[in-house]
Structures are given as structure tokens and as C-alpha cells.
Amino acid sequence: MSPEDKAFPEHKAAQRVSFARTIQRADGGSPATSDVSALMTTPPREFDADVAVVGGGSAGYAAASTAAAAGLRTVLIDGSRELGGLCILRGCMPSKALLWAAEVRHLARRASDFGMEGQSLPFNWESVMAWKNGLIAEFADYRQQQLTQGQFTLIRAHARFVDPHTVELGTGRRLAAKSFVLATGSIIPKPPLPQLAKIGAISSDDLIHLKSLPRSILIVGGGAIAVEFAQLVARFDVNVTVIQRSDHLLSGLDYDLTEALARAFESEGIQLFTGTELLDAREDPDGKWVVFTHRAKRVELRADAVLVALGRTANTSTLGLEAAGVTTDRGRILTDSEMRTSVPHIFAAGDCTGPYELVHIAVQQGDIAAQNIIDPRNPRRLDLRLLTEVIFTDPQIAVAGLGEREALRRNLPVLVARHRFDDHGKSLIMGARHGFVKLLADPANGEILGGGCVGPLAGELIHEIIVAMAGRMRVQQLALLPHYHPTLAEIWTYPAEELTRRIPASQ
Ligand SMILES: Cc1cc2nc3c(=O)[nH]c(=O)nc-3n(C[C@H](O)[C@H](O)[C@H](O)COP(=O)(O)OP(=O)(O)OC[C@H]3O[C@@H](n4cnc5c(N)ncnc54)[C@H](O)[C@@H]3O)c2cc1C
């Protein structure tokens, strides 16, 4: 039983009960309980659909297409004004497009590092945004075609449970389904200080639609969205200050990786305040002010704009989950590893259940939920052994599997080896000297347990480690694997060789 299953022992009990009922009815034997006799005398309930998926983002689309492909009568209900989901409309794709534009400008301005004339490279923000908007329109258009091509029924309406098998739609109509997949995503919570809302602090949704850039910005938060936007706008000449509560940027990751990013930020003139506590925010004719403590001192900083990037929260408050009996924790829908909620026929996937707000996890969860509706006797489970995260800054940060802090926390013995990009041929050619890669291996047999990379194209490089870990590869094998020269990828062979030497069995 997984830890999540332990949270809902009633799942297993409920599954056993309904299974027993089916057997009794199929055998035609006398039911032992009045509960079961009620089932036998009541005609089976008519459902409008076998599966109703609520939410048409990455998780919901994955769930609906898997269910429909298996021949289930599937309905997807989405209440947004614009179809496409967070990733395409306001998340991964617009932010990564703008980051790419910022990187192109940064590289062009560094031309003198490679023996060419450096340029100040003027830009027109409206044109950059128009390019990004064109791209996003293409992605959204494609997703809309997928949603409307008829593999399942799409209903454009808000849905709210009125009982465990029925939702009421915004249109007033009611829809009953045998099973549900909830994939309602996440929303931006209110800022931690009401004063921040009062001074017009913006969110990531606002930033990706900005008509013009401010001259300066204070970014409250040090997570993935905060650091990506910090570098993005800094590379378009905005004066950036990041104010972070934890002592480290990206506080969930290993500190050696995030320190390399902090040093790169400082070299680009991005000011960092870590270990802070927010006190106040106000506005006057000079601009917007944020007041906080830093190293026991009160600091007041002014900027033209303030971005609050402190994460998102599950979008479940209008779903009527009480009427369905679905258990939540601070809004997040609790599921087991089969993506089943506290109600056996209701599943959840994506940001509304978490705990990782990542697209590839949302897609996996949606698919698993649908698979478990299609074939509950062969349950699929979410496997987080290969959990991966990428931060699209420059240097990029990417991690897969186990990290050093996590190994320490769980008291797991690991061997760790690193190799730096400023000691590697291809990265020196590219002028990408920040960062390093590291490998974590099992000291007993050399199995690769995790990898981390902070440096050029880390988000691409980490996939070699994902593939190696999927195949339970050992460092001894990775060290011998042919790597083309000169490539960034061959950097993995150095820590693999070092670890091979340190594993007694392989000597
Ligand atoms: C700025 C930013 C950058 C990001 N970058 C990355 C990245 O680089 N990589 C990555 O992996 N992840 C990234 N993410 C996170 C990623 O976008 C999300 O994890 C993912 O899009 C979540 O998908 P989802 O299907 O759970 O939810 P969503 O895509 O939000 O879909 C939920 C849908 O449900 C609908 N809905 C909600 N309630 C109801 C209701 N009651 N009835 C009917 N419909 C309803 C909504 O309208 C919406 O269409 C980023 C996020 C942000 C904000």
C-alpha cells in the first residue's frame, strides 16, 4: 500500500464492497445485506456519460483522450472563456517564448566575446510580444482543434457537483456520469499582504501580457516563475530586484545548484535579497515601495512595478466538492497514487491535486486516472522515481530523481561526483562557463539514483539521466557509453568515471 493509499483505506474497502456486490449479482445468489438487495431491486441508474472530465487543460485533455480512445462515452467540460489551458495560454509556452527572445538578445549582445562587434541591440517590446502572441495563438488553435475534433463531447460550461454522480453546468443543465476526472488546475492566490494588491502588484498572468516594460521591477518570491521572469525582463534592460523569504533561491532544490544561478544573476546585475520578511507596501508619486526586513535591518525599495510570484493554489473552491464528498487539504484534492480521490469513482489530476505543478506530471496523472477508470483491475500508479524539474534560466537548472538534500533527509547512502562546465570543451566554445553537472549513485552497486545540472541546455542534458535511470543504468555503464565529441552531453561521462573508480565492486 502506498503512503497515499494509507490516507484512504476506505478506497480499498469500497472497492472490495462493490466488487463483492457485482459477484453476488452475477451469481444470482441471495444478497446478504439490505444494501445489496436495494441494488438488485433498483433499476441501474442511467448516466449521461461513462466519464466526465472537468477541466480541459493538460491533465483534462490527457484523461479525456485516453478514456475516449478506449471507447468510453466521454464528456469534457471546460468553463474558461479561452480554451487551451494554463501551459499554453499563460504558463510554460508564453514564458519560455519570451525567455528565448531574451536569450537571443543576450547572446547577440555578447558577440564581442566571440571576436565580433558587440551591439547595444535595440528592441521593440511590442514586436517581441506580437511574435510571442502569434506563437501562442498557433499552439492554442491546435489544442482547440484537438478538443473539438469529436473524439469526446466538449461542453463549454462551469461545472459544480450537486451529488457524487451529478454536476450542474453553468447553463443550468445537469449531467450525470459514472466516473469523473477532476482537472480544474490552479489559480493565483491573493498576495500575502493586502497592501500589495492595493498598489497594483502584478502577477505572472499580467507580466506575459505587458504592453510596455517598466524601468524597474521588484519581484516578490524566489521560485521557478520568479527567477525565470527576473532574468527575462533583466535581459530587456529592466532593473530587477528579487526579494525572497528563504535563504536560497528555488529553496526546494540542492543549494549548490541554486547558488550557481544566484552568482550568475549577480553577474548580470540582478539584485537578490534572501532571508527576508515582508512588512509593508505602499505607493507614492515616486513609484511603488516594498518594505521588508533583511539581516535584521528594515529595507525600503522603490520600483516602477512589483511582481508577486509566490506560487499558485488549487482551483477547487467553486467545484462543490462537499456535495460529492471529496476530501481536500487547503483546497488541494487528495488522491492516492492511482489518482483516486476519497470517493472511489472520482479521480483528480494536474495542478488541482498537485503536489507538483508540472505539465508532464499533469499529463501522466490524467492518463493514469483514465486508465484506472477503463481497467480498475490492473491499476496504474504514478511513479515519481524519475521526477524531473527544469528551471529555464541561463544557466538552466535541471534535476531528475534523488537530490543530495533529499538523500540526507531520508538517510540514504549516496556517492556524489561533479564536473564543472568551465572545465569542459564544448561549454568553453559556447562561452557558457557557469555551473556543473552532478551524479548521485548507490555506493553498493553504482546504480544512478539522481542527476543535477546547472549550466547550458541543462533542460535537454538531464534527459540522458532520465533515460539512464529508467533503465536502472549504473555509472560504470554510463562511463563506457559512447558520447560524441565535442558535445555538452559528454560531460556526464566525467562524474560517471569518477564514481566508477569509487565503487569497490567495479575496480
Ligand atoms: C508562468 C508559468 C510558467 C510555467 N512553466 C512551466 C514549465 O516550464 N514547465 C512545466 O512543466 N510547468 C510549467 N508551469 C505549470 C503548468 O503550466 C501547469 O502545471 C499545467 O498547465 C497545469 O495543467 P492542468 O491541466 O492541471 O490545469 P489547467 O491547464 O489550468 O486547466 C484547468 C482547466 O479547468 C478549467 N476549469 C476550472 N474549474 C472548472 C470548473 N469548475 N468547471 C469547468 N472547467 C473548469 C479551467 O478553465 C482550465 O481550462 C508554469 C506555470 C506558470 C503559471
PDB file of C-alpha atoms in Angstrom, residues 188-310:
ATOM      1  CA  ILE A 188      -3.113  32.814  -8.419  1.00  0.00           C
ATOM      2  CA  PRO A 189      -3.864  33.347  -4.726  1.00  0.00           C
ATOM      3  CA  LYS A 190      -4.312  36.761  -3.128  1.00  0.00           C
ATOM      4  CA  PRO A 191      -0.965  38.441  -2.302  1.00  0.00           C
ATOM      5  CA  PRO A 192       0.287  37.813   1.256  1.00  0.00           C
ATOM      6  CA  LEU A 193      -0.151  41.500   2.158  1.00  0.00           C
ATOM      7  CA  PRO A 194      -3.382  43.273   1.116  1.00  0.00           C
ATOM      8  CA  GLN A 195      -1.222  46.383   0.550  1.00  0.00           C
ATOM      9  CA  LEU A 196       0.408  44.613  -2.416  1.00  0.00           C
ATOM     10  CA  ALA A 197      -2.990  44.330  -4.126  1.00  0.00           C
ATOM     11  CA  LYS A 198      -3.704  47.962  -3.265  1.00  0.00           C
ATOM     12  CA  ILE A 199      -0.565  49.241  -5.033  1.00  0.00           C
ATOM     13  CA  GLY A 200      -1.423  47.228  -8.162  1.00  0.00           C
ATOM     14  CA  ALA A 201       1.205  44.498  -7.852  1.00  0.00           C
ATOM     15  CA  ILE A 202       1.075  42.317 -10.951  1.00  0.00           C
ATOM     16  CA  SER A 203       1.063  38.522 -11.384  1.00  0.00           C
ATOM     17  CA  SER A 204       2.674  36.217 -13.952  1.00  0.00           C
ATOM     18  CA  ASP A 205      -0.610  36.391 -15.922  1.00  0.00           C
ATOM     19  CA  ASP A 206      -0.190  40.177 -16.190  1.00  0.00           C
ATOM     20  CA  LEU A 207       3.514  40.062 -16.966  1.00  0.00           C
ATOM     21  CA  ILE A 208       3.157  37.887 -20.040  1.00  0.00           C
ATOM     22  CA  HIS A 209       0.634  40.402 -21.424  1.00  0.00           C
ATOM     23  CA  LEU A 210       2.534  43.627 -20.551  1.00  0.00           C
ATOM     24  CA  LYS A 211       2.115  46.273 -23.273  1.00  0.00           C
ATOM     25  CA  SER A 212       5.304  48.053 -22.198  1.00  0.00           C
ATOM     26  CA  LEU A 213       8.140  47.232 -19.839  1.00  0.00           C
ATOM     27  CA  PRO A 214       8.681  49.116 -16.570  1.00  0.00           C
ATOM     28  CA  ARG A 215      12.132  50.622 -15.997  1.00  0.00           C
ATOM     29  CA  SER A 216      12.460  48.754 -12.719  1.00  0.00           C
ATOM     30  CA  ILE A 217      10.670  45.880 -11.007  1.00  0.00           C
ATOM     31  CA  LEU A 218      10.648  44.305  -7.537  1.00  0.00           C
ATOM     32  CA  ILE A 219       9.907  40.590  -7.674  1.00  0.00           C
ATOM     33  CA  VAL A 220       8.476  39.072  -4.518  1.00  0.00           C
ATOM     34  CA  GLY A 221       9.291  35.336  -4.489  1.00  0.00           C
ATOM     35  CA  GLY A 222      12.226  33.116  -5.405  1.00  0.00           C
ATOM     36  CA  GLY A 223      10.594  30.087  -7.036  1.00  0.00           C
ATOM     37  CA  ALA A 224      10.709  28.959 -10.663  1.00  0.00           C
ATOM     38  CA  ILE A 225       8.313  31.598 -12.013  1.00  0.00           C
ATOM     39  CA  ALA A 226      10.046  34.403 -10.072  1.00  0.00           C
ATOM     40  CA  VAL A 227      13.573  33.583 -11.257  1.00  0.00           C
ATOM     41  CA  GLU A 228      12.547  32.974 -14.862  1.00  0.00           C
ATOM     42  CA  PHE A 229      10.724  36.307 -15.075  1.00  0.00           C
ATOM     43  CA  ALA A 230      13.576  38.084 -13.243  1.00  0.00           C
ATOM     44  CA  GLN A 231      16.105  37.154 -15.893  1.00  0.00           C
ATOM     45  CA  LEU A 232      13.652  37.576 -18.753  1.00  0.00           C
ATOM     46  CA  VAL A 233      12.962  41.232 -18.028  1.00  0.00           C
ATOM     47  CA  ALA A 234      16.540  41.975 -16.867  1.00  0.00           C
ATOM     48  CA  ARG A 235      17.741  40.984 -20.323  1.00  0.00           C
ATOM     49  CA  PHE A 236      15.345  43.576 -21.761  1.00  0.00           C
ATOM     50  CA  ASP A 237      17.079  46.297 -19.693  1.00  0.00           C
ATOM     51  CA  VAL A 238      14.688  46.317 -16.714  1.00  0.00           C
ATOM     52  CA  ASN A 239      16.366  46.945 -13.359  1.00  0.00           C
ATOM     53  CA  VAL A 240      15.430  43.860 -11.303  1.00  0.00           C
ATOM     54  CA  THR A 241      15.445  43.118  -7.567  1.00  0.00           C
ATOM     55  CA  VAL A 242      14.328  39.749  -6.190  1.00  0.00           C
ATOM     56  CA  ILE A 243      13.026  39.602  -2.611  1.00  0.00           C
ATOM     57  CA  GLN A 244      12.871  36.057  -1.277  1.00  0.00           C
ATOM     58  CA  ARG A 245      11.794  34.765   2.129  1.00  0.00           C
ATOM     59  CA  SER A 246      14.002  31.617   2.218  1.00  0.00           C
ATOM     60  CA  ASP A 247      17.764  31.834   2.454  1.00  0.00           C
ATOM     61  CA  HIS A 248      18.143  30.412  -1.048  1.00  0.00           C
ATOM     62  CA  LEU A 249      16.534  30.889  -4.439  1.00  0.00           C
ATOM     63  CA  LEU A 250      14.498  27.833  -5.513  1.00  0.00           C
ATOM     64  CA  SER A 251      14.551  26.593  -1.955  1.00  0.00           C
ATOM     65  CA  GLY A 252      13.296  23.077  -2.787  1.00  0.00           C
ATOM     66  CA  LEU A 253      16.410  22.232  -4.816  1.00  0.00           C
ATOM     67  CA  ASP A 254      20.001  21.399  -3.782  1.00  0.00           C
ATOM     68  CA  TYR A 255      21.729  24.596  -2.727  1.00  0.00           C
ATOM     69  CA  ASP A 256      24.897  24.036  -4.798  1.00  0.00           C
ATOM     70  CA  LEU A 257      22.741  24.195  -7.956  1.00  0.00           C
ATOM     71  CA  THR A 258      20.836  27.291  -6.901  1.00  0.00           C
ATOM     72  CA  GLU A 259      23.966  29.096  -5.669  1.00  0.00           C
ATOM     73  CA  ALA A 260      25.446  28.821  -9.182  1.00  0.00           C
ATOM     74  CA  LEU A 261      22.304  30.543 -10.502  1.00  0.00           C
ATOM     75  CA  ALA A 262      22.461  33.230  -7.799  1.00  0.00           C
ATOM     76  CA  ARG A 263      26.068  34.026  -8.816  1.00  0.00           C
ATOM     77  CA  ALA A 264      25.072  34.204 -12.495  1.00  0.00           C
ATOM     78  CA  PHE A 265      22.198  36.578 -11.589  1.00  0.00           C
ATOM     79  CA  GLU A 266      24.539  38.854  -9.658  1.00  0.00           C
ATOM     80  CA  SER A 267      26.940  38.929 -12.636  1.00  0.00           C
ATOM     81  CA  GLU A 268      24.007  40.211 -14.759  1.00  0.00           C
ATOM     82  CA  GLY A 269      23.145  42.923 -12.232  1.00  0.00           C
ATOM     83  CA  ILE A 270      20.026  41.284 -10.748  1.00  0.00           C
ATOM     84  CA  GLN A 271      19.918  42.245  -7.084  1.00  0.00           C
ATOM     85  CA  LEU A 272      18.978  39.463  -4.652  1.00  0.00           C
ATOM     86  CA  PHE A 273      17.670  39.752  -1.090  1.00  0.00           C
ATOM     87  CA  THR A 274      17.221  36.348   0.556  1.00  0.00           C
ATOM     88  CA  GLY A 275      16.100  35.574   4.121  1.00  0.00           C
ATOM     89  CA  THR A 276      13.619  38.463   4.110  1.00  0.00           C
ATOM     90  CA  GLU A 277      10.276  39.112   5.778  1.00  0.00           C
ATOM     91  CA  LEU A 278       7.700  41.281   4.033  1.00  0.00           C
ATOM     92  CA  LEU A 279       6.387  44.130   6.186  1.00  0.00           C
ATOM     93  CA  ASP A 280       4.508  46.592   4.023  1.00  0.00           C
ATOM     94  CA  ALA A 281       3.886  48.001   0.560  1.00  0.00           C
ATOM     95  CA  ARG A 282       2.792  51.495  -0.465  1.00  0.00           C
ATOM     96  CA  GLU A 283       2.661  53.810  -3.438  1.00  0.00           C
ATOM     97  CA  ASP A 284       3.631  57.472  -3.806  1.00  0.00           C
ATOM     98  CA  PRO A 285       4.403  59.740  -6.771  1.00  0.00           C
ATOM     99  CA  ASP A 286       7.932  58.239  -6.955  1.00  0.00           C
ATOM    100  CA  GLY A 287       6.594  54.730  -7.535  1.00  0.00           C
ATOM    101  CA  LYS A 288       5.767  51.557  -5.651  1.00  0.00           C
ATOM    102  CA  TRP A 289       7.570  50.698  -2.416  1.00  0.00           C
ATOM    103  CA  VAL A 290       8.088  47.332  -0.742  1.00  0.00           C
ATOM    104  CA  VAL A 291       9.236  47.267   2.876  1.00  0.00           C
ATOM    105  CA  PHE A 292      10.914  44.191   4.367  1.00  0.00           C
ATOM    106  CA  THR A 293      13.494  43.044   6.887  1.00  0.00           C
ATOM    107  CA  HIS A 294      16.835  41.758   5.692  1.00  0.00           C
ATOM    108  CA  ARG A 295      19.550  40.607   8.108  1.00  0.00           C
ATOM    109  CA  ALA A 296      17.621  42.221  10.977  1.00  0.00           C
ATOM    110  CA  LYS A 297      17.517  45.579   9.146  1.00  0.00           C
ATOM    111  CA  ARG A 298      14.448  47.334   7.741  1.00  0.00           C
ATOM    112  CA  VAL A 299      14.803  47.887   3.988  1.00  0.00           C
ATOM    113  CA  GLU A 300      12.558  50.036   1.750  1.00  0.00           C
ATOM    114  CA  LEU A 301      12.902  49.634  -2.009  1.00  0.00           C
ATOM    115  CA  ARG A 302      11.197  51.538  -4.809  1.00  0.00           C
ATOM    116  CA  ALA A 303      10.383  50.417  -8.346  1.00  0.00           C
ATOM    117  CA  ASP A 304       8.008  51.162 -11.200  1.00  0.00           C
ATOM    118  CA  ALA A 305       6.345  47.753 -10.846  1.00  0.00           C
ATOM    119  CA  VAL A 306       6.002  44.940  -8.346  1.00  0.00           C
ATOM    120  CA  LEU A 307       5.525  41.326  -9.417  1.00  0.00           C
ATOM    121  CA  VAL A 308       4.202  38.885  -6.823  1.00  0.00           C
ATOM    122  CA  ALA A 309       5.295  35.361  -7.806  1.00  0.00           C
ATOM    123  CA  LEU A 310       4.647  33.239  -4.746  1.00  0.00           C
TER     124      LEU A 310
END
